[in-house]
């Protein structure tokens, strides 16, 4: 099932990394009462994994495809959460803490079990970049080979840690399925936040990610 992916602006193929873990939760935004995972890693979650391994202000990651390597299996769990959220400024300046006992709530979550993905992504340089694309790509590859990361990557939520390494020859799962409308990206300009979306589809275990999504002022379901 080898398939060529679109090259970068300089004509280079995407860099790739394999990630896996015992569980994942890529929350669908349209379901508010309980947390339900998309069946596949989202582009924003993939960017989070890549940035945990290597990132600099001089470039940004643009994922182009995600391969699904393990069969999609679900499980449910009950989670204790708090409705009392404290901003970093309140915590630092006013020493405000979270009263978890007073504001505890239980929510069910539909999660994914025993997941493994292959992320393919391009490096896109910012105008103030001091090196070329190949230099950042090489730094990323070296960090993957050494197992280095800025912080432990995770699969949707921090309770599901991700492991990562070089890609292997494992085949993708087979079959096709529509995944519905999926979050493509989140852009922040000051206090304004813009969300973009795309219609996701899994084709022989690979989800292609368009360069741009359809922008909406509010999240799906808001």
PDB file of N, CA, C and O in Angstrom, residues 17-21 41 49 53 69 115-119 153 155 162-165:
ATOM      1  N   UNK A  17       7.162   9.968  11.488  1.00  0.00           N
ATOM      2  CA  UNK A  17       7.469   9.422  12.809  1.00  0.00           C
ATOM      3  C   UNK A  17       6.344   8.475  13.191  1.00  0.00           C
ATOM      4  O   UNK A  17       5.188   8.679  12.811  1.00  0.00           O
ATOM      5  N   UNK A  18       6.675   7.446  13.912  1.00  0.00           N
ATOM      6  CA  UNK A  18       5.680   6.470  14.356  1.00  0.00           C
ATOM      7  C   UNK A  18       5.395   6.714  15.839  1.00  0.00           C
ATOM      8  O   UNK A  18       6.334   6.893  16.631  1.00  0.00           O
ATOM      9  N   UNK A  19       4.122   6.746  16.214  1.00  0.00           N
ATOM     10  CA  UNK A  19       3.730   6.962  17.612  1.00  0.00           C
ATOM     11  C   UNK A  19       2.732   5.888  18.005  1.00  0.00           C
ATOM     12  O   UNK A  19       1.963   5.404  17.180  1.00  0.00           O
ATOM     13  N   UNK A  20       2.762   5.521  19.279  1.00  0.00           N
ATOM     14  CA  UNK A  20       1.837   4.488  19.743  1.00  0.00           C
ATOM     15  C   UNK A  20       1.604   4.656  21.238  1.00  0.00           C
ATOM     16  O   UNK A  20       2.330   5.380  21.931  1.00  0.00           O
ATOM     17  N   UNK A  21       0.589   3.962  21.720  1.00  0.00           N
ATOM     18  CA  UNK A  21       0.291   4.033  23.145  1.00  0.00           C
ATOM     19  C   UNK A  21      -0.863   3.111  23.491  1.00  0.00           C
ATOM     20  O   UNK A  21      -1.585   2.641  22.614  1.00  0.00           O
ATOM     21  N   UNK A  41      -6.480   9.739  15.021  1.00  0.00           N
ATOM     22  CA  UNK A  41      -5.795  10.939  15.504  1.00  0.00           C
ATOM     23  C   UNK A  41      -6.142  12.140  14.634  1.00  0.00           C
ATOM     24  O   UNK A  41      -6.195  12.038  13.411  1.00  0.00           O
ATOM     25  N   UNK A  49       2.073  16.252  19.028  1.00  0.00           N
ATOM     26  CA  UNK A  49       3.112  15.232  19.169  1.00  0.00           C
ATOM     27  C   UNK A  49       4.419  15.711  18.522  1.00  0.00           C
ATOM     28  O   UNK A  49       5.503  15.605  19.114  1.00  0.00           O
ATOM     29  N   UNK A  53       8.269  16.750  20.284  1.00  0.00           N
ATOM     30  CA  UNK A  53       9.564  16.172  19.911  1.00  0.00           C
ATOM     31  C   UNK A  53      10.532  17.274  19.475  1.00  0.00           C
ATOM     32  O   UNK A  53      11.677  17.330  19.934  1.00  0.00           O
ATOM     33  N   UNK A  69      -2.223   2.104  12.079  1.00  0.00           N
ATOM     34  CA  UNK A  69      -1.489   0.838  12.008  1.00  0.00           C
ATOM     35  C   UNK A  69      -2.138  -0.273  12.814  1.00  0.00           C
ATOM     36  O   UNK A  69      -1.884  -1.452  12.548  1.00  0.00           O
ATOM     37  N   UNK A 115      -3.390   2.012  20.346  1.00  0.00           N
ATOM     38  CA  UNK A 115      -3.318   2.731  19.071  1.00  0.00           C
ATOM     39  C   UNK A 115      -1.871   2.817  18.577  1.00  0.00           C
ATOM     40  O   UNK A 115      -0.919   2.760  19.368  1.00  0.00           O
ATOM     41  N   UNK A 116      -1.735   2.946  17.272  1.00  0.00           N
ATOM     42  CA  UNK A 116      -0.420   3.168  16.649  1.00  0.00           C
ATOM     43  C   UNK A 116      -0.647   3.925  15.346  1.00  0.00           C
ATOM     44  O   UNK A 116      -1.529   3.556  14.554  1.00  0.00           O
ATOM     45  N   UNK A 117       0.140   4.978  15.154  1.00  0.00           N
ATOM     46  CA  UNK A 117      -0.022   5.827  13.973  1.00  0.00           C
ATOM     47  C   UNK A 117       1.347   6.139  13.367  1.00  0.00           C
ATOM     48  O   UNK A 117       2.369   6.118  14.040  1.00  0.00           O
ATOM     49  N   UNK A 118       1.305   6.490  12.103  1.00  0.00           N
ATOM     50  CA  UNK A 118       2.487   7.003  11.404  1.00  0.00           C
ATOM     51  C   UNK A 118       2.115   8.402  10.908  1.00  0.00           C
ATOM     52  O   UNK A 118       1.216   8.555  10.084  1.00  0.00           O
ATOM     53  N   UNK A 119       2.805   9.411  11.436  1.00  0.00           N
ATOM     54  CA  UNK A 119       2.499  10.802  11.079  1.00  0.00           C
ATOM     55  C   UNK A 119       3.468  11.255   9.990  1.00  0.00           C
ATOM     56  O   UNK A 119       4.683  11.071  10.120  1.00  0.00           O
ATOM     57  N   UNK A 153       5.190  13.330  24.712  1.00  0.00           N
ATOM     58  CA  UNK A 153       4.013  13.521  23.845  1.00  0.00           C
ATOM     59  C   UNK A 153       2.818  12.753  24.407  1.00  0.00           C
ATOM     60  O   UNK A 153       2.973  11.798  25.168  1.00  0.00           O
ATOM     61  N   UNK A 155      -1.512  11.472  23.496  1.00  0.00           N
ATOM     62  CA  UNK A 155      -2.462  11.139  22.429  1.00  0.00           C
ATOM     63  C   UNK A 155      -3.834  11.712  22.772  1.00  0.00           C
ATOM     64  O   UNK A 155      -4.705  11.033  23.289  1.00  0.00           O
ATOM     65  N   UNK A 162       2.260   9.121  24.850  1.00  0.00           N
ATOM     66  CA  UNK A 162       2.616   8.537  23.552  1.00  0.00           C
ATOM     67  C   UNK A 162       4.098   8.165  23.537  1.00  0.00           C
ATOM     68  O   UNK A 162       4.932   8.891  24.096  1.00  0.00           O
ATOM     69  N   UNK A 163       4.422   7.053  22.921  1.00  0.00           N
ATOM     70  CA  UNK A 163       5.797   6.655  22.663  1.00  0.00           C
ATOM     71  C   UNK A 163       6.065   6.894  21.184  1.00  0.00           C
ATOM     72  O   UNK A 163       5.145   6.859  20.360  1.00  0.00           O
ATOM     73  N   UNK A 164       7.306   7.131  20.823  1.00  0.00           N
ATOM     74  CA  UNK A 164       7.589   7.441  19.426  1.00  0.00           C
ATOM     75  C   UNK A 164       8.921   6.848  19.008  1.00  0.00           C
ATOM     76  O   UNK A 164       9.777   6.527  19.838  1.00  0.00           O
ATOM     77  N   UNK A 165       9.086   6.696  17.691  1.00  0.00           N
ATOM     78  CA  UNK A 165      10.320   6.146  17.157  1.00  0.00           C
ATOM     79  C   UNK A 165      10.328   6.222  15.644  1.00  0.00           C
ATOM     80  O   UNK A 165       9.414   6.782  15.014  1.00  0.00           O
TER      81      UNK A 165
END
